[in-house]
Structures are given as structure tokens and as C-alpha cells.
mmCIF file of C-alpha atoms and ligand atoms in Angstrom:
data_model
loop_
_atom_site.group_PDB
_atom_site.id
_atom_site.type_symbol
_atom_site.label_atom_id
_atom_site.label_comp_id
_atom_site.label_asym_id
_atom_site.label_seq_id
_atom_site.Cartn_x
_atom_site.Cartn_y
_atom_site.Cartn_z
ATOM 1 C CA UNK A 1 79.046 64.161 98.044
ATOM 2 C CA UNK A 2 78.303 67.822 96.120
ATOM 3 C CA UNK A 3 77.453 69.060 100.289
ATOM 4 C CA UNK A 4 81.053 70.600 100.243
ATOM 5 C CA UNK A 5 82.109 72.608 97.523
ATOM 6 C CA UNK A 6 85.464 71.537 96.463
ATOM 7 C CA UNK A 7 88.146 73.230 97.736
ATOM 8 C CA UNK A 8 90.158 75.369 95.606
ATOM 9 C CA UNK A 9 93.253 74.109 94.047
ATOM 10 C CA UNK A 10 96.730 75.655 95.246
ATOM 11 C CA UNK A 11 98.699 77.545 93.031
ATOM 12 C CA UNK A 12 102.263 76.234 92.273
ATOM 13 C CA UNK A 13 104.872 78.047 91.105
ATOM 14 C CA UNK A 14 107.028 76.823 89.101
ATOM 15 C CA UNK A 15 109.859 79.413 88.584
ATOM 16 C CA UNK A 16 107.210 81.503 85.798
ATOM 17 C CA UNK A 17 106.403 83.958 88.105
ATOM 18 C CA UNK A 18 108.701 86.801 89.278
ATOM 19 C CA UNK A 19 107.624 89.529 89.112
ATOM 20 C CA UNK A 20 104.017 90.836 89.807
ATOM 21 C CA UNK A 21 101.743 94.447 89.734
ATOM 22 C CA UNK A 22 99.024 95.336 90.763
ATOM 23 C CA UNK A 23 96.252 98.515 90.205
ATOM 24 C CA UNK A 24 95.121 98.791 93.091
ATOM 25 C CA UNK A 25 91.583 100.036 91.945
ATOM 26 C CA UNK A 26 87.950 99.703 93.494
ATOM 27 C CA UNK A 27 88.349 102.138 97.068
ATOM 28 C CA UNK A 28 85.984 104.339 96.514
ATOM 29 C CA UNK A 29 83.078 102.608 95.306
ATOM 30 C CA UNK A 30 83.893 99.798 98.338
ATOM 31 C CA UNK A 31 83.530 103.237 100.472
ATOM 32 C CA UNK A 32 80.363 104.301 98.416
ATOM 33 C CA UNK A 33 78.777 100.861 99.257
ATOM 34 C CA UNK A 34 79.077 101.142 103.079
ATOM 35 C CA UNK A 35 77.634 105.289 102.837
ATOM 36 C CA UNK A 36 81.540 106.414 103.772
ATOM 37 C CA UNK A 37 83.949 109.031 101.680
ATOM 38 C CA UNK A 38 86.133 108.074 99.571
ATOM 39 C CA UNK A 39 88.674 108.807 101.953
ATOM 40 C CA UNK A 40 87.820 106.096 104.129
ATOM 41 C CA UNK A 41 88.087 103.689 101.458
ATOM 42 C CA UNK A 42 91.839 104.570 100.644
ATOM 43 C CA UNK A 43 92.409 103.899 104.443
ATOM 44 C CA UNK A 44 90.578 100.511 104.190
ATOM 45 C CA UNK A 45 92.484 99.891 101.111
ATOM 46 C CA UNK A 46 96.323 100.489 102.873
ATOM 47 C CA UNK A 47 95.462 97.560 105.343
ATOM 48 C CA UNK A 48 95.459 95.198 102.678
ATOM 49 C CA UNK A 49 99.031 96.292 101.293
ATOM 50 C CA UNK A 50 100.843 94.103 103.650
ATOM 51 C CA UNK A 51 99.070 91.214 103.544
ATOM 52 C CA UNK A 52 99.094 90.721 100.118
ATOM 53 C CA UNK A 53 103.126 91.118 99.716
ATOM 54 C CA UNK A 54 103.144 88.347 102.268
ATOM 55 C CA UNK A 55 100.935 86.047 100.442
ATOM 56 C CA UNK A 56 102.963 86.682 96.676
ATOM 57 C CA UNK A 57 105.871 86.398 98.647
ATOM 58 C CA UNK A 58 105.327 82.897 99.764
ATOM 59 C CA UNK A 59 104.269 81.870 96.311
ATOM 60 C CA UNK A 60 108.690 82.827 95.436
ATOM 61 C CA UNK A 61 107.455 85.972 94.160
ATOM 62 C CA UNK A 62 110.765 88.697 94.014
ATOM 63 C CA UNK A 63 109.463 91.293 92.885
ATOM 64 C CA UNK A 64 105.816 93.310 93.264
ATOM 65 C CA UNK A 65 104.917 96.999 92.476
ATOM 66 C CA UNK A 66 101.466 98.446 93.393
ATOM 67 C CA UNK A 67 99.851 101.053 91.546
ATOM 68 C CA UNK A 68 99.060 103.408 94.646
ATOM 69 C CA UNK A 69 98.356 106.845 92.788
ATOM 70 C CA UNK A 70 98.725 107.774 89.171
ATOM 71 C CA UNK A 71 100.234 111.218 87.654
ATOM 72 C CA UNK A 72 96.266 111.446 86.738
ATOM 73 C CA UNK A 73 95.206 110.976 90.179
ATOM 74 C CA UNK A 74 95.643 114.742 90.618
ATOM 75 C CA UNK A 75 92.504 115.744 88.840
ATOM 76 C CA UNK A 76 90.200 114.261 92.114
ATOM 77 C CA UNK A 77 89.319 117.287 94.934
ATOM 78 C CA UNK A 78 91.339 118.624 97.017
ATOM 79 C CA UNK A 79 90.531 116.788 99.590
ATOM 80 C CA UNK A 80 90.898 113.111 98.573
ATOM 81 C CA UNK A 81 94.097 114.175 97.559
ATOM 82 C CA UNK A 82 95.202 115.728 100.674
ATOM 83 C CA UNK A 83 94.029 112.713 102.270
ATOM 84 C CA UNK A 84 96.244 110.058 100.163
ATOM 85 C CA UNK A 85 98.920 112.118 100.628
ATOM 86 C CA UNK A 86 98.635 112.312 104.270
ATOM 87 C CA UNK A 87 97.680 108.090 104.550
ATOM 88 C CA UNK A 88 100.916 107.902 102.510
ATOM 89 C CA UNK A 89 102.797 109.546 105.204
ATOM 90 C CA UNK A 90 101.026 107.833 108.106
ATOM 91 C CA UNK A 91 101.585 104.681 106.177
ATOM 92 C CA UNK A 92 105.154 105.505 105.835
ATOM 93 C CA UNK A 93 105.589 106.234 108.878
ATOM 94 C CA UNK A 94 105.514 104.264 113.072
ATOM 95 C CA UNK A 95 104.958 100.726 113.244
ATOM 96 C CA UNK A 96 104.570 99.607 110.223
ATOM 97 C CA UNK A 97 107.536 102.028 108.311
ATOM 98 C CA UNK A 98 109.307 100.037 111.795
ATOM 99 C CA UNK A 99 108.173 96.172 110.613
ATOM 100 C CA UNK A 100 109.496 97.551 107.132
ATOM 101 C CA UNK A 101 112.972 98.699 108.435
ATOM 102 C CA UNK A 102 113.923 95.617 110.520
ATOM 103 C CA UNK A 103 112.346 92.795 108.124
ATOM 104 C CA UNK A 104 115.774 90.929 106.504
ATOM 105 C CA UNK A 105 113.994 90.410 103.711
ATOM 106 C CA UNK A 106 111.550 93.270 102.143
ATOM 107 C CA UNK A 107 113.007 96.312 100.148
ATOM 108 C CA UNK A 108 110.723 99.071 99.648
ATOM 109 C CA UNK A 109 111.316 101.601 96.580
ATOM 110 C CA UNK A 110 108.886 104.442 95.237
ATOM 111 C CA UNK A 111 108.712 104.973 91.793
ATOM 112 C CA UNK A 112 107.183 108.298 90.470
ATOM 113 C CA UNK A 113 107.653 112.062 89.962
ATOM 114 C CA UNK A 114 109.130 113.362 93.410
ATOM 115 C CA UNK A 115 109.119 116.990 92.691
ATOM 116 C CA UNK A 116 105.279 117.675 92.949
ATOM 117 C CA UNK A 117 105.197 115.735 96.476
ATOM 118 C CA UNK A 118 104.971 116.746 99.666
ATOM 119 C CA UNK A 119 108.534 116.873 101.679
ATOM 120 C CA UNK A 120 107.771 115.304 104.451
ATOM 121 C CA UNK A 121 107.125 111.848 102.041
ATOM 122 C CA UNK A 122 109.983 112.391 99.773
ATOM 123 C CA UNK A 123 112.039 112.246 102.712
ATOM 124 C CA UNK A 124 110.773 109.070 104.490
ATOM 125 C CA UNK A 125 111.022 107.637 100.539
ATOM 126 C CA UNK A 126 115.007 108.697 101.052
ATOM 127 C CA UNK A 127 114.960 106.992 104.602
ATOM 128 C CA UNK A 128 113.054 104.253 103.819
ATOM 129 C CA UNK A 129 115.021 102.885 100.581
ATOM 130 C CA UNK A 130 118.063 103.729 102.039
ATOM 131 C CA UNK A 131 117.630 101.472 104.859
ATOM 132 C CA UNK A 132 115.994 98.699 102.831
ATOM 133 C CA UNK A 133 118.346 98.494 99.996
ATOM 134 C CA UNK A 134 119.776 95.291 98.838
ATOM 135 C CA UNK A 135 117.229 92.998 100.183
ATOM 136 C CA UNK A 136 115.993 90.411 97.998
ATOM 137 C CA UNK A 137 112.026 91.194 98.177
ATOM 138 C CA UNK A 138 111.265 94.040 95.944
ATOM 139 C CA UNK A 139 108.167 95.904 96.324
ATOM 140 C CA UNK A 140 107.797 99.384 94.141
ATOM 141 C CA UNK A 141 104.945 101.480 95.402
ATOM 142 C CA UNK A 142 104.097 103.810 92.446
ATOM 143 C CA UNK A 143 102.883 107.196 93.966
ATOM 144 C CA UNK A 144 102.787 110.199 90.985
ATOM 145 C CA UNK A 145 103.364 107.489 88.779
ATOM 146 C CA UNK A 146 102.159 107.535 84.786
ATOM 147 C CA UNK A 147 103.998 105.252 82.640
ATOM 148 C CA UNK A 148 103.964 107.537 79.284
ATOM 149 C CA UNK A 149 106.083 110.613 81.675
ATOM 150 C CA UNK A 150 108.400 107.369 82.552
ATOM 151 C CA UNK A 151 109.228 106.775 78.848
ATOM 152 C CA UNK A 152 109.854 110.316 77.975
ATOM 153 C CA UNK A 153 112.019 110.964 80.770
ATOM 154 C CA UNK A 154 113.956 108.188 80.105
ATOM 155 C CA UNK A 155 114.276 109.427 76.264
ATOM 156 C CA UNK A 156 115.222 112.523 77.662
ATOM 157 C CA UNK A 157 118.083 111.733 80.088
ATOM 158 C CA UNK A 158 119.478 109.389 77.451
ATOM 159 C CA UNK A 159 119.487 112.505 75.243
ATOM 160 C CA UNK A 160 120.838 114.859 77.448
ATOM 161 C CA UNK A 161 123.440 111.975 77.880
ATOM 162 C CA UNK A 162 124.257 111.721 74.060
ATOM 163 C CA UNK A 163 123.193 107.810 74.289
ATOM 164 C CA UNK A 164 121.959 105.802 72.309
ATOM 165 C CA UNK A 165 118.360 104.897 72.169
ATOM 166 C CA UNK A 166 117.928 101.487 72.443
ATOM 167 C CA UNK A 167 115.399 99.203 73.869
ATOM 168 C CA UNK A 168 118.243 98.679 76.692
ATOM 169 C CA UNK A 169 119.357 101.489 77.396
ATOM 170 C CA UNK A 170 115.249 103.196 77.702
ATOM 171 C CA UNK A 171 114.626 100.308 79.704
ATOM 172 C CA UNK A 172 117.947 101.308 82.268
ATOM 173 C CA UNK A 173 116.838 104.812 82.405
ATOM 174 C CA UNK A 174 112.874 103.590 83.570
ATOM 175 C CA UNK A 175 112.496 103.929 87.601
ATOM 176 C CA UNK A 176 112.127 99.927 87.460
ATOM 177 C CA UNK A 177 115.426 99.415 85.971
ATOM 178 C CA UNK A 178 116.903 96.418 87.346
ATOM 179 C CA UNK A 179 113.525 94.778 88.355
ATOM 180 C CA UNK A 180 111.983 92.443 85.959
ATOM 181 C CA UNK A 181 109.328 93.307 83.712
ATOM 182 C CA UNK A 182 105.558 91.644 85.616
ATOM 183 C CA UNK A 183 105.294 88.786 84.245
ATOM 184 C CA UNK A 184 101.411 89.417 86.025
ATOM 185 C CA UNK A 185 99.765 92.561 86.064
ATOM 186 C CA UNK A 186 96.336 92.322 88.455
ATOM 187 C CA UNK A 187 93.958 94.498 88.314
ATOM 188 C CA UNK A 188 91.499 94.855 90.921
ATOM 189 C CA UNK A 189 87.737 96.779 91.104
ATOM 190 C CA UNK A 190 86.456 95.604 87.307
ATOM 191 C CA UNK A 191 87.837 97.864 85.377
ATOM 192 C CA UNK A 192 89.118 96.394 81.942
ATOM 193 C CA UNK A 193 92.315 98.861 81.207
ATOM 194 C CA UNK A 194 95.894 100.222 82.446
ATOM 195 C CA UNK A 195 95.661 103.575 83.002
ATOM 196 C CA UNK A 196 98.604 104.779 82.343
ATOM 197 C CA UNK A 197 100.311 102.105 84.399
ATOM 198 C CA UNK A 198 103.504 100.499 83.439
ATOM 199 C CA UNK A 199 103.217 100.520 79.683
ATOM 200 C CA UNK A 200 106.614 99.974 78.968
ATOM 201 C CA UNK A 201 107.083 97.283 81.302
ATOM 202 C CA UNK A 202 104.118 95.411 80.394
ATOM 203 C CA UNK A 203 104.610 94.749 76.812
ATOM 204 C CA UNK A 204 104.400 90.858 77.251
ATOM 205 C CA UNK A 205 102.388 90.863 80.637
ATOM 206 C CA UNK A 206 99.771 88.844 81.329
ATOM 207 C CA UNK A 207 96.790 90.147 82.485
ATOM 208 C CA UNK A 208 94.408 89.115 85.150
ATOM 209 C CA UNK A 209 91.347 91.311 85.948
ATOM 210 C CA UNK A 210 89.150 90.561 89.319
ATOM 211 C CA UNK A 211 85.663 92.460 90.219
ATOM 212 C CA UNK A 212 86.737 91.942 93.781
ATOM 213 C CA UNK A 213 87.595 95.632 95.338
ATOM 214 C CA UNK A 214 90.897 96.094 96.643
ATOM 215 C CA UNK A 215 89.839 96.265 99.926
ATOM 216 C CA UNK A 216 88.246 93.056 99.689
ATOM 217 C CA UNK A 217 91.176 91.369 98.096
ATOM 218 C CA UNK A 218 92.008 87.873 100.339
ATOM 219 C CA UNK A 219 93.923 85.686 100.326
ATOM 220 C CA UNK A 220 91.556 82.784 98.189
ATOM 221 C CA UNK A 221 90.995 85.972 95.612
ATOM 222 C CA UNK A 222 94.847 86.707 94.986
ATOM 223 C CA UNK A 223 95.156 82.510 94.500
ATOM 224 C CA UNK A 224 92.628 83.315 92.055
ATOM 225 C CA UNK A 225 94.485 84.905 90.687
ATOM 226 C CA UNK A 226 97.487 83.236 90.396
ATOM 227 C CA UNK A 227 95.880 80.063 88.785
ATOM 228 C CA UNK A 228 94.606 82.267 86.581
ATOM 229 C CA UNK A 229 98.235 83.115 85.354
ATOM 230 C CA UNK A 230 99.870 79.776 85.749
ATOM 231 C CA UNK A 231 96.788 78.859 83.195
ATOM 232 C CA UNK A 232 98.233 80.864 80.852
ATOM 233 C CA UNK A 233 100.252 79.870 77.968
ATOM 234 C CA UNK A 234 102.928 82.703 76.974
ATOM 235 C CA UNK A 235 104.348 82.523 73.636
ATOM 236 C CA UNK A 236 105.878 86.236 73.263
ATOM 237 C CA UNK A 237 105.028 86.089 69.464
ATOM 238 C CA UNK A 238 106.685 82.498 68.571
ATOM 239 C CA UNK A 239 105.513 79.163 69.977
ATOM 240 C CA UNK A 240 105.861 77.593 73.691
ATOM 241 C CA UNK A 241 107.077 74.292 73.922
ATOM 242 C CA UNK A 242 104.214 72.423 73.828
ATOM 243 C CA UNK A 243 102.833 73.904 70.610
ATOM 244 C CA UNK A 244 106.982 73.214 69.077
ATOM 245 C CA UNK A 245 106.804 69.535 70.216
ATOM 246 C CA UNK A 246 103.258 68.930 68.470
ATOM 247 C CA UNK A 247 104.245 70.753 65.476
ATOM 248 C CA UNK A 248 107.282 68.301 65.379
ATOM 249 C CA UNK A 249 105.377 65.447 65.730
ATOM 250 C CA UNK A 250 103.376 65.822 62.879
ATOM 251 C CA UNK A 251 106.279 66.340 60.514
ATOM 252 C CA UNK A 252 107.804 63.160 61.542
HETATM 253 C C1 LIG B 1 92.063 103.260 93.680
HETATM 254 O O1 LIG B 1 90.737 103.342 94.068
HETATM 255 C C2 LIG B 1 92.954 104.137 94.527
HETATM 256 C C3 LIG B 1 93.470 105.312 93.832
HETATM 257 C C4 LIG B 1 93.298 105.594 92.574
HETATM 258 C C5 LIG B 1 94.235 106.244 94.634
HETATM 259 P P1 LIG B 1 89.741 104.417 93.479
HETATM 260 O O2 LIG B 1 89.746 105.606 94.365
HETATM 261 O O3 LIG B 1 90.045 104.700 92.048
HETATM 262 O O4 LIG B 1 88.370 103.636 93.608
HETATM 263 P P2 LIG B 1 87.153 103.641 92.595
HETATM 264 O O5 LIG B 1 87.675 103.227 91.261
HETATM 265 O O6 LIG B 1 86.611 105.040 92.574
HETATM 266 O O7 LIG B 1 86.200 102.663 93.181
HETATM 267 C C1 LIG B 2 94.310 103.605 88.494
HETATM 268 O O1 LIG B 2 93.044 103.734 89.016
HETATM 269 C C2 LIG B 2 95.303 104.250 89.400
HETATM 270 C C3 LIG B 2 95.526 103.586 90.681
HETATM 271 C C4 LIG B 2 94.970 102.482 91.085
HETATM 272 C C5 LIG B 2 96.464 104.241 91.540
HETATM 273 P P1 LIG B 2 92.076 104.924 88.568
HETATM 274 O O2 LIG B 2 90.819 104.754 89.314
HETATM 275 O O3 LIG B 2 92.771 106.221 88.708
HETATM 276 O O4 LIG B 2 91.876 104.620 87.013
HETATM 277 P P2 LIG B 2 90.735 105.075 86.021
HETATM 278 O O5 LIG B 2 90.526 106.545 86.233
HETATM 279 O O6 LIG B 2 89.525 104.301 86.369
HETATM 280 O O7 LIG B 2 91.262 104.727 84.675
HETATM 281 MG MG1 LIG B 3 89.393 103.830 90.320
#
């Protein structure tokens, strides 16, 4: 007894969880740590993308949207730029854009600010959700993605379209229209905040923070993870069911 530390209990879903994001933070101080660029660590940190859909996926997640660069993203050199942008691509793109295209089940969608990206990706993003559509995994990879340019937008095209503004109709006008709100936003790499991510969509989120770098994110972490959330008790400003049911009792 005590030799074997006790193995980690399984999450179970039980219908509470959706819909799932991620920031997909921590590449380039896992690069730092091992003396390569920054660069390096954004390549690193693609090779976990697929495995980690596959894992929320069997836990009867639908839908998952990963944080992959930010509207402020912009501000880093030149170069770390030009190399996301050419990963994206090269992500995007042979065997894996392949295992995307012929899975039954996975549809990929980007959510962000085309116009300032390179051609060459907004066209695989065309090719890509075209031949995806309609399947019933979601996954959104946000690329030029800040949440406060997603809200005005939205206010803007419902303007421009004499609508109403109503929490409905802003939310049918955001990129994620259609997908439900994350009912779990992760954050990887230690950071404590959103950045700009989602901030519409996560007004009732819960949120789960992890020092683990993204590249380093397994399969035991996301579980981790996901206890952490089923853990949780949501009230959304009133009272769950448990708290109700006491409260009742002690009237009675
Ligand atoms: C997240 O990793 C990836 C992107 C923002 C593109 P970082 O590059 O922010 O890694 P750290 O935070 O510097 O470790
Ligand atoms: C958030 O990470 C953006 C992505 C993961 C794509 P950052 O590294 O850009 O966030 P800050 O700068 O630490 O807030
Ligand atoms: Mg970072």
C-alpha cells in the first residue's frame, strides 16, 4: 500500500460539456527551456493540435476552438510571424489537411480577420471548410483572432443592416455563430488572463488554468483538466439544483 500512487480518476461526462477552448499559450518559453527559437516551439506546439481534438472528442465533446494567433500577435518580429504563418500553411496543407478532408466526422472552420493574411492560407481556409462542412465535430482554429474586433464588427454589420441590437442578433453576427458558447475555456503555459480571446462567448465560462506548456499538454493533463470542470458547480447568477433542493428543505 502508498508504493503506487493512485491512479487518476476518469473524467465522465455527463452531457455538461459541449463545447470547449483553449489558449494555446506556453511555446516559446518550452523552446527557451531546450536553448531553441521560438519558432521551433510553435512547430512543437502544432503536433499536439490533433491529439488533443481526439482526446475531447472521445469525452462527447462537439465543439472545440483553439486560440492559435491573436489580432495582437502581430506586434512579435518579423520573423516569428513569418514563421506561424508559414507552419499555418504547412499545417494546412499534405497529410494532415488529407486526414482532415476524408475524416466523416471533423469540421474545421477559421475564425478571424482574413484580409491581413496571406493568400495562399485564406484559400486552403476556403478549401478546407468547404469540404468539411456539415460534420458534426466542430473545431474553430482562431488565427488573427481578438474578441473585442469580433464584437464591433458584429455591431457594425447589424448596423449597416438596420437591425436590431440584441444579445441575439450580436451573438448571430460573431464568427462562432451557431456553435455553443465554451462551456470550458483552458488555458495552458500559467498565465492567469484571456487576452483578448473570446470575450463575448465566454461570459459564463468556466475557467481552468494549467502551468503545463502547450507542447507538453497529454493526455493525463487535459483529464486534468476536465475533472477540474466537471468539479465545478455553475449557477449563471441563480442557484443549481443542489443549492434549490437544500434551500427547500429547510423551509419545510
Ligand atoms: C502561444 O505561445 C502561441 C502563440 C501566441 C502564437 P507563445 O509564443 O505565446 O509562448 P510563450 O507565452 O512566449 O511561452
Ligand atoms: C494568447 O497568448 C494568444 C494565443 C495563444 C494565440 P499570448 O502569449 O499572445 O498572450 P499574452 O501576450 O501573454 O497575453
Ligand atoms: Mg504567450
Amino acid at each position: 500500500m502508498g508504493l503506487f500512487r493512485k491512479k487518476q480518476e476518469k473524467p465522465h461526462n455527463d452531457g455538461s460539456l459541449r463545447s470547449v477552448a483553449i489558449i494555446m499559450d506556453g511555446n516559446g518559453r518550452w523552446a527557451k527551456a531546450r536553448g531553441l527559437s521560438r519558432s521551433a516551439g510553435h512547430v512543437a506546439g502544432a503536433k499536439v493540435v490533433e491529439s488533443t481534438l481526439s482526446v475531447l472528442r472521445e469525452y462527447g465533446v462537439e465543439a472545440v476552438t483553439l486560440y492559435a494567433f491573436s489580432t495582437e500577435n502581430w506586434n512579435r518580429p518579423k520573423e516569428e510571424v513569418d514563421g506561424l504563418m508559414k507552419l499555418f500553411s504547412e499545417y494546412l496543407s499534405g497529410e494532415l489537411a488529407e486526414r482532415i478532408i476524408s475524416s466523416s466526422t471533423l469540421s474545421l472552420r477559421f475564425i478571424g480577420e482574413r484580409d491581413r493574411l496571406p493568400e495562399d492560407l485564406r484559400v486552403k481556409f476556403e478549401e478546407i471548410e468547404n469540404k468539411t462542412a456539415g460534420r458534426p465535430f466542430v473545431c474553430n482554429l482562431a488565427i488573427n483572432y481578438g474578441g473585442r474586433d469580433e464584437i464591433v464588427s458584429a455591431a457594425k454589420r447589424l448596423a449597416a443592416l438596420e437591425r436590431e441590437i440584441t444579445k441575439e442578433s450580436l451573438s448571430e453576427m460573431l464568427y462562432t455563430a451557431g456553435v455553443p458558447d465554451p462551456d470550458l475555456i483552458i488555458r495552458t503555459g500559467g498565465e492567469k488572463r484571456i487576452s483578448n480571446f473570446l470575450l463575448w462567448q465566454a461570459a459564463y465560462s468556466e475557467l481552468v488554468f494549467t502551468d503545463t506548456l502547450w507542447p507538453d499538454l497529454d493526455r493525463a493533463e487535459i483529464e486534468r483538466c476536465l475533472l477540474e470542470f466537471f468539479k465545478r458547480k455553475r449557477r449563471y447568477g441563480g442557484l443549481n439544483a443542489e443549492d434549490l433542493k437544500e434551500e427547500a428543505g429547510k423551509k419545510a
